[in-house]
Amino acid sequence: MPDTAIGRRRSLLNETRCQTCSLSSLCLPLALEVEDISQFDAIIRRRAPLKKGESLFRQDSPFTSVFAVRSGSLKQVTTEGSGDDQLTNFFLPSELVGLDGIDEERYPGRVVALETTTVCEIPFDRLDALSETLPELRGQLYRSMSKELRDDRRMMRLLSRKTADQRLASFFAGLSERFRRRGYSPYSFRLSMSRADIGNYLGLAVETVSRILGRFQTQGLVAVSGREVNILDLDALLELAEEEGAH
Amino acid sequence: MSAPAVIDDRPRGSGGMDSGDLLRRLGTAGPRYLSYPTTEQLTADFSESDAAAALAQSNLSGCDLALYVHVPFCRHSCHHCACLRVTSTDTRHAEPYLSRLDREMVLTSRHLNATREITQLHWGGGTPTFLTLNQMGDLIDRLDARFGLSGSRQRDYSIKVDPRDTDVFTLRHLQALGFNRLNLAVLDLDSHVQQAINRHQPRVLTEQLVDEAHRLGFRSLGLELMFGLPGQTPDSLAETLTQVIAMAPARLSLAPYAHRPERFAAQRQIRREALPAPEQQQALFDRALTLLVEAGYVHIGLYDFARADDSLAIAQARGTLTRGPGGYSALPPCDALGLGVGALSRLGDSVSQNASTLADYEATLDAGRLPLARGRRLTAEARLRAHVIERLMCDMRLDLGALGPAFGLEAGRQLLPALARLHSAERDGLVTRHAQQLTVTPLGRVVVDRLAAAFDAHAA
């Protein structure tokens, strides 16, 4: 292979294997035996990285695959009939994108990279076939779906009852937990999403998000500098996130 | 603890009444005794040092404070409007005013003991929701920096909301700013009436805000309605009320429209022929009263209604309701500090009002002075009258024989001549009297300000 930029990227793509991927303990192959992982790995399509702002797929395009995020992050945006965009999810490394397209065979929202992002494409028909022979894979697929359902219901509770402070506290506590699960610091991370994105996701005006971030800093809960977040008092944040209703 | 029954003899309208008194009252706007003396009796010789003395005296009492902030801007011009307001679509127009407000806060806070609890805050207008979310946030920050706002669960922080320029995001922002009560200006839901007052406001706008306010757990929601508007009929008003009752607001106000085109230019857009005739005004109110009472609302007094489980109704039943520049309140008596153009203050033994034109208000502040226009220091007799008027309007009863401990044994005797002025009201069934005890009848509640006027030394 010639030593060019494209060539290097190709070889990198080819080198990436589930067997060596640092996320395999969080991703679909989690429950698989070593010999089974290679079967799973064989159905994966590696793709060139998405640039910031590039779409992984469009809303209502035909459902063919689910995608595992390998690095970077994405947002899912659903355009309502009224033309308003509603941000319905953020995806971080090891998380699966596209599970909500299975039943209607189309993706219910477009998914856009928030930064340079790599994903592993898992064609669904092959995944489906493979999971018949690998019950552990099927189990992991169910667990992923169940978790997504649970997260959505939590989000519904949040959107229907919580105050702006509670929403933002929940959001940060949730991000912290997701980083912790991946072996990163739960206290210090970088937001790939803008405040407008966070506001849209949480049902808050961007002014409200900025104001509450300011308040959290005054209260010593977090320190925010640009998009760098330091969680200073995770317990207080969790407590606030779990509170019910207003004062 | 459950509240005792509020009133047994619930009003069923004033259908049997042949007196013209109620009619006349409904057609004209007199003082509603948000202060005594009323603003008409305030004089221009109230100086800045009088205001400083009032603030010092208020500090000494150590009582809680209610802050009122007037935001005189509106995005739309409604024909019925009698508020002090400026119509604009550019929120930048509010910036110079917000700077002046801050200056007023700085000047005022110098005289104010910083430890006093701000138990009540109300933003009125105009339309406070004219301000951008950031402007609202800045104003709250400035109020907090100058006076120290409260985080207590007991606080009453309310804002008047125009559903036409407010969405659910605004409500969530308002909650984040610390507001826990909302007053939604609805006026009327009938599209013909809305057209006649140039206020296009589909019901769904109000409904989605009411739903969201309930979800977010705002402590109480008040809807502001008006009767006597052009094109209104008893049937159309009943339809509006039925829809409003279905939204289940904790509080409702149903104020009469007062047509004074000579004073309020916007009202010149309303033709007198389009207004309900005086006898229809009464039919409108009767119908409304019947519907509201049947739906479980208590007629607190004047044009204010509250559900029986609302703190206003409970406070009234316990005899602890109060009334100040902000209207009825379930919170204990407190001094009231008004900020902004035309705002009314009741501090210590004084009542004062800010300049009521934007130009005067701004010019006085630019000269480094408090923007006072008028005021009055209460004499001992005026304090007695103020007390009696407030108690009558809150309790709907009054015992002149029970004033002794607070005001001296002669106090009741001093007011006996006032009782004579209530003869015709007594004859009309608005009030009953046993010796020195007055009780306002259910029918009299809507004209309780007129009954209170009997104790006003300045009333005609």
XYZ file of C-alpha atoms in Angstrom:
707
model
C 0.000 0.000 0.000
C 1.454 3.398 -0.964
C 2.345 5.696 1.908
C -0.200 8.422 1.199
C -2.800 10.002 3.411
C -5.554 8.022 1.745
C -3.546 4.877 1.980
C -2.863 5.400 5.668
C -6.528 5.958 6.309
C -7.449 2.816 4.413
C -5.003 0.774 6.353
C -6.303 2.249 9.590
C -9.845 1.363 8.581
C -8.759 -2.122 7.753
C -6.856 -2.505 10.947
C -9.855 -1.715 13.061
C -11.241 -4.951 14.275
C -13.746 -5.734 16.969
C -11.109 -8.009 18.459
C -8.830 -5.060 19.124
C -11.407 -2.292 19.557
C -11.259 -0.668 22.970
C -15.040 -0.330 22.980
C -15.800 -4.007 22.398
C -16.593 -4.485 26.055
C -19.400 -1.929 25.734
C -20.562 -2.571 22.211
C -22.640 -5.360 20.701
C -19.857 -8.022 20.855
C -19.760 -7.520 24.613
C -21.173 -10.938 25.424
C -19.470 -12.849 22.638
C -16.767 -15.451 22.985
C -13.486 -14.605 21.269
C -14.111 -17.046 18.418
C -17.579 -15.607 17.825
C -16.320 -12.045 17.656
C -14.625 -12.750 14.363
C -17.965 -13.887 12.916
C -19.494 -10.647 14.065
C -16.547 -8.641 12.832
C -16.974 -10.130 9.393
C -20.356 -8.499 8.864
C -19.190 -5.014 9.898
C -18.624 -2.369 7.261
C -16.032 0.213 8.229
C -16.718 3.621 6.815
C -14.693 6.734 6.224
C -14.988 9.214 9.073
C -17.868 11.695 8.963
C -16.897 15.322 9.087
C -18.560 17.683 11.523
C -22.052 18.505 10.230
C -22.136 15.565 7.814
C -25.216 13.353 7.904
C -24.982 9.634 8.564
C -28.428 9.253 7.038
C -31.447 11.403 6.298
C -34.824 11.402 7.945
C -37.182 8.870 6.323
C -34.417 7.210 4.305
C -34.764 3.369 4.138
C -33.515 1.483 7.155
C -30.690 -0.900 6.249
C -28.205 -0.868 9.081
C -27.565 0.034 12.639
C -24.372 1.874 13.445
C -22.037 1.666 16.390
C -20.220 4.890 17.210
C -16.495 4.263 17.405
C -15.302 7.794 18.032
C -16.786 11.273 18.026
C -20.481 11.946 18.573
C -23.724 12.528 16.694
C -27.132 14.047 17.198
C -30.482 12.837 15.947
C -32.810 15.526 14.665
C -36.422 14.987 13.687
C -38.101 17.647 11.595
C -41.696 18.023 12.686
C -44.590 18.652 10.328
C -44.445 22.319 11.313
C -40.864 22.488 10.045
C -39.384 22.768 13.519
C -36.348 20.664 14.288
C -36.478 18.600 17.447
C -33.246 17.150 18.706
C -34.170 13.713 20.012
C -30.886 12.078 20.926
C -27.142 12.363 21.287
C -24.932 9.361 20.525
C -21.535 8.820 22.093
C -18.904 6.108 21.386
C -20.105 2.499 21.834
C -23.744 3.578 21.495
C -25.964 2.227 18.724
C -27.607 4.490 16.176
C -30.650 3.499 14.138
C -32.402 0.960 16.382
C -35.562 3.088 16.132
C -35.782 2.409 12.367
C -36.325 -1.361 12.561
C -40.111 -1.561 12.618
C -41.013 1.044 10.020
C -37.953 0.289 7.917
C -36.961 3.919 7.719
C -34.985 6.206 9.959
C -37.272 8.549 11.941
C -34.750 11.370 12.052
C -31.546 12.469 10.424
C -28.360 11.776 12.298
C -25.569 14.321 12.031
C -21.980 14.221 13.232
C -21.185 16.812 15.898
C -17.454 16.431 15.294
C -15.234 14.144 13.245
C -16.883 10.823 13.892
C -16.284 7.222 12.926
C -18.977 4.580 12.973
C -19.126 0.866 12.272
C -21.995 -0.035 10.011
C -23.774 -3.262 10.887
C -26.160 -4.327 8.096
C -29.306 -5.312 9.890
C -30.251 -8.379 7.824
C -26.840 -9.886 8.518
C -27.013 -8.939 12.193
C -30.454 -10.513 12.394
C -29.241 -13.727 10.782
C -26.140 -13.888 12.926
C -28.042 -13.337 16.144
C -30.015 -16.534 15.423
C -26.866 -18.522 15.727
C -25.330 -16.402 18.474
C -27.885 -16.091 21.326
C -25.462 -13.899 23.287
C -25.535 -11.406 20.443
C -29.317 -11.467 20.390
C -29.353 -10.924 24.161
C -27.075 -7.943 23.845
C -29.262 -6.492 21.092
C -32.314 -6.808 23.335
C -30.457 -5.170 26.197
C -29.447 -2.269 23.989
C -33.036 -1.766 22.898
C -34.317 -2.058 26.419
C -31.836 0.534 27.618
C -32.915 2.869 24.851
C -36.552 2.432 25.881
C -35.669 3.123 29.492
C -33.678 6.215 28.565
C -36.565 7.485 26.452
C -39.032 7.071 29.297
C -36.693 8.887 31.628
C -36.502 11.632 29.029
C -40.304 11.784 28.880
C -40.488 12.181 32.646
C -37.862 14.867 32.452
C -39.620 16.772 29.687
C -43.029 16.580 31.277
C -42.267 17.578 34.853
C -38.788 18.773 35.561
C -37.693 22.357 36.004
C -34.936 23.784 33.846
C -32.402 23.292 36.661
C -33.400 19.670 37.092
C -33.257 19.070 33.336
C -29.764 20.415 32.984
C -28.569 18.621 36.120
C -29.987 15.392 34.697
C -28.256 16.015 31.411
C -24.845 16.532 32.987
C -25.270 13.623 35.375
C -26.240 11.452 32.392
C -23.237 12.531 30.329
C -20.958 11.969 33.278
C -22.286 8.435 33.662
C -21.818 7.728 29.947
C -18.214 8.885 30.075
C -17.602 6.872 33.220
C -18.947 3.707 31.574
C -16.461 4.135 28.747
C -13.602 4.391 31.180
C -13.165 8.131 30.906
C -13.275 10.617 33.719
C -16.854 11.220 34.858
C -15.765 14.621 36.161
C -14.051 16.193 33.234
C -15.217 16.038 29.641
C -15.745 18.060 26.536
C -19.194 18.864 25.159
C -19.371 18.271 21.439
C -22.832 19.838 21.259
C -23.670 23.527 21.273
C -25.824 25.144 23.954
C -28.536 25.538 21.336
C -28.429 21.756 20.791
C -28.609 21.114 24.528
C -31.530 23.527 24.823
C -33.362 21.933 21.924
C -32.840 18.468 23.410
C -34.015 19.520 26.886
C -36.910 21.708 25.733
C -35.276 24.901 26.954
C -34.428 28.193 25.327
C -30.700 28.655 24.804
C -30.899 31.696 27.121
C -32.227 29.448 29.855
C -29.423 26.924 29.333
C -26.790 29.660 29.554
C -28.387 31.150 32.640
C -28.552 27.855 34.477
C -25.008 26.946 33.511
C -24.026 30.264 35.084
C -26.026 29.399 38.176
C -24.458 25.930 38.453
C -21.038 27.590 38.334
C -21.996 30.065 41.060
C -23.300 27.194 43.146
C -20.038 25.312 42.664
C -21.708 22.374 40.893
C -19.775 22.609 37.646
C -17.080 24.723 36.064
C -17.600 25.376 32.385
C -15.081 26.928 30.076
C -16.235 27.016 26.484
C -17.145 23.406 25.914
C -14.918 21.954 28.601
C -16.953 20.789 31.561
C -15.658 20.004 35.020
C -18.146 18.459 37.386
C -17.273 19.760 40.831
C -20.069 18.275 42.902
C -21.574 15.225 41.247
C -23.597 14.257 44.319
C -25.333 17.620 44.449
C -25.981 17.431 40.729
C -27.491 13.953 41.070
C -29.624 15.097 43.960
C -30.907 18.052 41.961
C -31.565 15.807 38.951
C -33.667 13.436 41.032
C -35.795 16.147 42.652
C -39.413 16.257 41.649
C -41.286 19.372 40.644
C -40.811 23.017 41.442
C -40.282 25.036 44.569
C -55.655 21.378 58.042
C -58.778 21.925 56.007
C -60.234 25.331 55.598
C -63.659 26.070 57.013
C -66.458 26.576 54.536
C -65.879 29.908 52.942
C -69.395 31.118 52.426
C -72.602 29.253 52.792
C -74.846 31.746 51.121
C -73.192 31.693 47.746
C -74.203 34.492 45.437
C -76.618 33.580 42.705
C -76.401 36.810 40.785
C -78.189 40.040 41.382
C -81.271 39.323 39.287
C -83.783 40.402 41.904
C -82.230 43.756 42.463
C -84.009 46.813 41.178
C -81.543 49.372 42.396
C -79.580 51.272 39.833
C -76.678 51.392 42.224
C -74.975 48.235 41.039
C -75.589 49.189 37.427
C -74.006 52.558 37.846
C -71.110 51.035 39.664
C -70.424 48.481 37.020
C -70.421 51.130 34.338
C -67.907 53.443 35.944
C -64.498 52.833 37.399
C -63.936 54.261 40.865
C -60.930 53.660 43.081
C -60.382 50.008 43.904
C -58.568 50.906 47.115
C -55.269 49.284 46.278
C -54.058 52.005 48.593
C -55.614 54.502 50.954
C -55.528 57.354 50.278
C -56.172 56.529 46.651
C -53.844 57.855 43.975
C -56.292 60.698 43.247
C -55.633 62.060 46.738
C -51.851 62.084 46.501
C -50.222 65.493 46.256
C -47.179 66.764 44.412
C -45.516 68.151 47.553
C -44.217 64.720 48.544
C -40.461 65.189 48.451
C -37.519 62.855 48.191
C -36.850 63.338 51.899
C -40.444 62.302 52.616
C -39.753 59.152 50.612
C -36.507 58.560 52.515
C -38.385 59.006 55.792
C -41.036 56.537 54.646
C -38.360 53.973 53.768
C -36.640 54.524 57.130
C -39.918 54.059 58.939
C -40.627 50.963 56.889
C -37.196 49.595 57.890
C -37.984 50.156 61.532
C -41.154 48.103 61.256
C -39.032 45.293 59.791
C -42.050 43.982 57.909
C -41.707 41.992 54.701
C -41.633 43.737 51.357
C -43.640 43.319 48.188
C -41.921 44.581 45.048
C -43.874 45.691 42.019
C -42.117 46.333 38.720
C -43.945 48.089 35.900
C -42.874 47.107 32.393
C -44.703 49.566 30.143
C -44.139 47.935 26.750
C -46.509 45.983 24.520
C -45.915 44.319 21.206
C -49.549 44.802 20.202
C -51.992 47.624 20.676
C -55.310 46.407 22.078
C -58.221 48.807 21.640
C -59.611 48.322 25.151
C -56.336 49.113 26.903
C -56.279 51.540 29.812
C -52.771 50.635 30.964
C -49.746 52.845 31.005
C -47.873 51.452 28.019
C -45.808 52.031 24.907
C -46.359 49.915 21.804
C -43.253 48.662 20.053
C -42.036 45.589 18.244
C -38.379 46.221 18.964
C -37.207 44.820 22.280
C -34.188 47.143 22.148
C -36.612 49.933 23.064
C -36.742 48.447 26.528
C -32.993 48.852 27.161
C -32.976 52.526 28.192
C -35.950 51.857 30.444
C -34.242 48.901 32.093
C -31.224 51.119 32.803
C -33.504 53.691 34.434
C -35.139 50.949 36.492
C -31.742 49.895 37.730
C -30.926 53.460 38.653
C -34.174 53.683 40.586
C -33.316 50.451 42.386
C -29.874 51.771 43.314
C -31.293 55.056 44.633
C -34.007 53.255 46.572
C -31.889 50.469 47.982
C -29.618 53.050 49.649
C -32.479 53.773 52.022
C -33.544 50.202 52.484
C -32.372 47.707 55.037
C -30.850 44.975 52.889
C -31.930 42.142 55.166
C -35.645 42.593 54.614
C -37.395 39.622 53.070
C -38.914 40.168 49.634
C -41.884 37.846 50.029
C -43.752 39.137 47.003
C -42.656 40.194 43.562
C -44.947 41.118 40.744
C -44.161 42.234 37.229
C -47.051 44.040 35.586
C -47.528 46.269 32.621
C -47.932 46.735 29.805
C -46.604 43.341 29.018
C -43.595 42.111 30.998
C -43.225 39.267 28.511
C -42.370 41.938 25.919
C -38.835 41.651 27.295
C -36.437 39.124 25.806
C -35.464 36.169 27.952
C -32.062 37.739 28.567
C -33.595 41.092 29.492
C -35.842 39.327 31.991
C -32.838 37.490 33.397
C -30.893 40.758 33.724
C -33.791 42.433 35.498
C -34.085 39.569 37.971
C -30.318 39.699 38.570
C -30.489 43.423 39.239
C -33.433 43.046 41.602
C -31.528 40.324 43.396
C -28.340 42.397 43.576
C -30.167 45.477 44.931
C -32.750 43.908 47.212
C -31.929 40.227 47.662
C -34.718 38.047 46.282
C -36.172 35.168 48.229
C -35.845 31.464 47.541
C -38.462 30.572 50.127
C -41.225 28.215 49.105
C -43.705 30.662 50.625
C -42.748 33.456 48.281
C -45.260 34.823 45.789
C -43.406 35.798 42.629
C -45.778 36.463 39.794
C -45.704 37.906 36.326
C -48.360 39.013 33.884
C -48.074 36.966 30.726
C -49.437 37.720 27.274
C -50.107 34.311 25.719
C -49.564 35.815 22.273
C -45.873 36.381 22.811
C -45.152 33.594 25.261
C -44.345 29.968 24.547
C -43.563 27.005 26.739
C -39.864 27.876 26.605
C -40.656 31.270 28.095
C -42.571 29.613 30.936
C -39.617 27.333 31.707
C -37.350 30.371 31.652
C -39.671 32.269 33.996
C -39.627 29.343 36.370
C -35.838 29.273 36.241
C -35.908 32.985 37.143
C -37.849 32.174 40.303
C -41.398 33.060 39.320
C -43.936 30.695 40.836
C -47.203 32.341 39.821
C -48.504 33.335 36.446
C -51.240 35.735 35.444
C -52.355 35.059 31.908
C -54.125 37.927 30.186
C -56.971 36.337 28.268
C -59.723 39.008 28.208
C -62.171 36.972 26.104
C -61.918 33.829 23.977
C -64.678 34.804 21.513
C -63.151 35.616 18.140
C -65.617 38.451 17.440
C -64.836 40.126 20.727
C -61.130 39.587 20.136
C -61.466 41.213 16.758
C -63.335 44.159 18.250
C -60.492 44.808 20.699
C -57.723 43.989 18.196
C -56.478 41.068 20.199
C -56.231 37.903 18.162
C -55.551 35.174 20.666
C -56.718 31.660 19.758
C -57.710 29.556 22.734
C -54.994 27.011 22.037
C -52.324 29.613 22.890
C -53.727 29.938 26.381
C -54.437 26.233 26.787
C -50.924 25.089 26.024
C -49.494 27.574 28.512
C -51.992 26.490 31.170
C -51.088 22.831 30.557
C -47.373 23.532 30.724
C -47.747 25.671 33.851
C -49.571 22.792 35.551
C -46.884 20.335 34.436
C -44.070 22.561 35.628
C -45.786 22.923 38.971
C -46.352 26.664 39.032
C -48.037 27.199 42.368
C -50.954 29.079 41.003
C -52.292 30.293 37.773
C -54.561 33.280 37.356
C -56.494 34.162 34.231
C -57.542 37.741 33.568
C -60.872 38.229 31.837
C -62.941 41.292 31.114
C -66.643 41.933 30.737
C -68.466 44.750 29.017
C -66.241 44.467 25.946
C -67.593 45.346 22.503
C -69.607 42.537 20.961
C -69.892 40.564 24.181
C -73.229 38.934 24.960
C -74.166 36.932 28.048
C -74.066 33.821 25.874
C -70.660 34.553 24.378
C -69.226 35.369 27.795
C -70.745 32.168 29.187
C -69.050 30.226 26.408
C -65.710 31.888 27.194
C -66.148 31.128 30.879
C -67.042 27.506 30.203
C -63.812 27.115 28.262
C -61.848 28.958 30.923
C -63.331 26.884 33.738
C -62.266 23.761 31.844
C -58.675 25.012 32.093
C -59.140 25.014 35.883
C -57.125 28.102 36.824
C -56.756 28.581 40.581
C -57.610 32.263 40.269
C -59.673 34.334 37.910
C -60.352 37.992 37.591
C -63.292 39.371 35.676
C -62.913 43.128 35.513
C -65.350 45.541 33.910
C -64.329 47.384 30.789
C -64.452 51.125 31.405
C -64.882 53.087 28.193
C -63.023 56.380 28.521
C -61.889 57.274 25.031
C -61.248 60.861 26.084
C -58.508 59.584 28.369
C -57.210 56.488 26.590
C -56.512 57.058 22.912
C -56.576 53.353 22.047
C -60.218 53.156 23.142
C -61.228 55.597 20.411
C -61.090 52.601 18.086
C -64.099 51.188 19.897
C -67.471 52.574 18.893
C -69.774 53.252 21.803
C -72.664 51.514 19.956
C -70.675 48.278 19.947
C -70.581 48.195 23.738
C -73.142 46.260 25.751
C -75.832 48.553 27.184
C -75.625 49.195 30.939
C -78.390 46.724 31.790
C -76.599 44.154 29.668
C -73.405 44.779 31.625
C -75.189 43.583 34.699
C -76.617 40.590 32.872
C -73.071 39.743 31.792
C -71.730 39.848 35.307
C -74.729 37.956 36.744
C -74.323 35.170 34.262
C -70.596 35.000 34.925
C -71.044 34.985 38.678
C -73.537 32.138 38.507
C -71.268 30.051 36.284
C -68.180 30.649 38.383
C -69.874 29.894 41.669
C -71.410 26.730 40.246
C -67.929 25.701 39.098
C -66.674 25.996 42.671
C -65.064 29.412 42.574
C -65.334 31.690 45.572
C -66.077 35.314 44.868
C -63.303 36.883 46.939
C -64.465 40.409 46.312
C -64.720 43.000 43.581
C -63.737 41.147 40.388
C -61.546 38.480 41.928
C -62.388 34.802 42.148
C -60.454 31.846 43.481
C -61.060 28.141 43.789
C -62.136 27.195 47.302
C -58.822 25.372 47.852
C -56.716 28.316 46.693
C -54.732 30.217 49.308
C -56.758 33.390 48.675
C -60.046 31.715 49.568
C -58.484 29.967 52.550
C -56.940 33.206 53.834
C -60.252 35.003 53.451
C -62.060 32.314 55.432
C -59.444 32.651 58.180
C -59.614 36.429 58.198
C -55.975 36.782 57.139
C -56.419 38.030 53.592
C -54.558 41.265 52.807
C -54.875 43.890 50.111
C -52.206 46.228 48.807
C -51.040 47.847 45.598
C -50.743 44.351 44.084
C -54.356 43.478 44.889
C -55.464 40.664 47.172
C -52.814 38.458 48.751
C -52.802 35.473 51.062
C -49.467 36.529 52.549
C -49.162 38.560 55.762
C -49.345 42.360 55.632
C -46.249 43.957 54.209
C -44.993 47.197 52.789
C -45.074 47.589 49.042
C -42.356 49.159 46.943
C -43.271 50.056 43.381
C -40.578 50.417 40.731
C -40.993 51.848 37.266
C -43.207 54.374 35.594
C -46.468 55.078 37.467
C -45.722 52.483 40.159
C -47.438 52.804 43.518
C -45.674 52.365 46.875
C -47.024 51.905 50.378
C -44.179 52.275 52.835
C -44.481 52.988 56.531
C -47.177 55.604 56.922
C -46.892 56.910 53.396
C -48.399 56.218 50.025
C -46.583 57.505 46.966
C -46.632 57.144 43.227
C -43.930 57.429 40.589
C -44.141 59.794 37.626
C -46.748 58.462 35.273
C -45.234 59.487 31.969
C -42.133 57.840 30.615
C -40.555 61.233 29.886
C -40.975 62.488 33.463
C -39.905 59.184 34.941
C -36.725 59.085 32.912
C -35.883 62.786 33.295
C -36.112 62.650 37.109
C -33.865 59.626 37.304
C -31.406 61.154 34.854
C -31.190 64.089 37.246
C -30.224 61.619 39.959
C -33.474 61.877 41.889
C -36.139 59.347 42.817
C -38.901 59.505 40.186
C -41.652 60.443 42.628
C -44.610 62.386 41.342
C -47.036 62.388 44.240
C -47.449 61.095 47.722
C -49.075 61.518 51.034
C -48.139 60.839 54.598
C -51.003 59.294 56.531
C -52.371 60.970 59.630
C -53.505 58.789 62.518
C -57.049 59.135 61.240
C -56.033 58.156 57.701
C -54.252 55.079 59.065
C -57.451 54.073 60.813
C -59.448 54.587 57.626
C -56.884 52.646 55.592
C -57.136 49.757 58.040
C -60.923 49.745 58.054
C -61.109 49.859 54.257
C -58.622 47.007 53.885
C -60.393 44.828 56.450
C -63.809 45.446 54.937
C -62.541 44.593 51.457
C -60.762 41.456 52.678
C -63.046 40.065 55.381
C -66.327 41.288 53.898
C -67.229 42.253 57.430
C -66.212 44.889 59.890
C -66.735 45.456 63.597
C -66.239 49.100 64.457
C -66.424 48.135 68.125
C -63.300 45.972 67.802
C -60.934 48.710 66.656
C -60.093 49.828 70.202
C -56.969 47.789 70.944
C -55.140 49.025 67.870
C -56.558 52.466 67.339
C -57.938 53.674 70.667
C -61.344 53.528 72.210
C -62.659 56.488 70.267
C -61.747 54.963 66.908
C -65.089 53.334 66.222
C -66.962 56.440 67.255
C -64.907 58.470 64.826
C -66.237 56.397 61.963
C -69.886 56.316 62.971
C -70.806 59.014 60.433
C -69.572 56.656 57.731
C -72.245 54.154 58.710
C -74.878 56.696 57.806
C -73.486 56.765 54.284
C -74.225 53.064 53.952
C -77.982 53.408 54.462
C -78.853 53.124 50.810
C -76.481 50.203 50.340
C -78.163 48.529 53.291
C -81.564 49.152 51.736
C -80.302 47.652 48.456
C -79.184 44.490 50.221
C -75.469 45.053 49.654
C -74.577 45.170 53.322
C -76.244 44.307 56.615
C -75.626 46.061 59.892
C -76.079 45.019 63.502
C -75.060 47.753 65.905
C -71.478 48.517 64.876
C -71.022 45.340 62.857
C -71.167 45.379 59.091
C -71.445 42.315 56.895
C -71.168 42.540 53.124
C -73.798 40.378 51.431
C -72.807 38.069 48.559
C -74.402 40.614 46.249
C -72.381 43.399 47.832
C -69.043 41.708 47.193
C -68.820 43.023 43.668
C -69.294 46.599 44.876
C -67.290 46.293 48.073
C -65.069 49.146 46.881
C -68.145 51.350 46.813
C -69.016 50.253 50.338
C -65.434 50.934 51.386
C -65.765 54.422 49.935
C -68.080 55.229 52.852
C -64.943 55.226 55.021
C -62.903 57.310 52.607
C -62.609 60.866 53.925
C -62.162 62.134 50.374
C -64.928 60.231 48.597
C -67.822 62.209 47.269
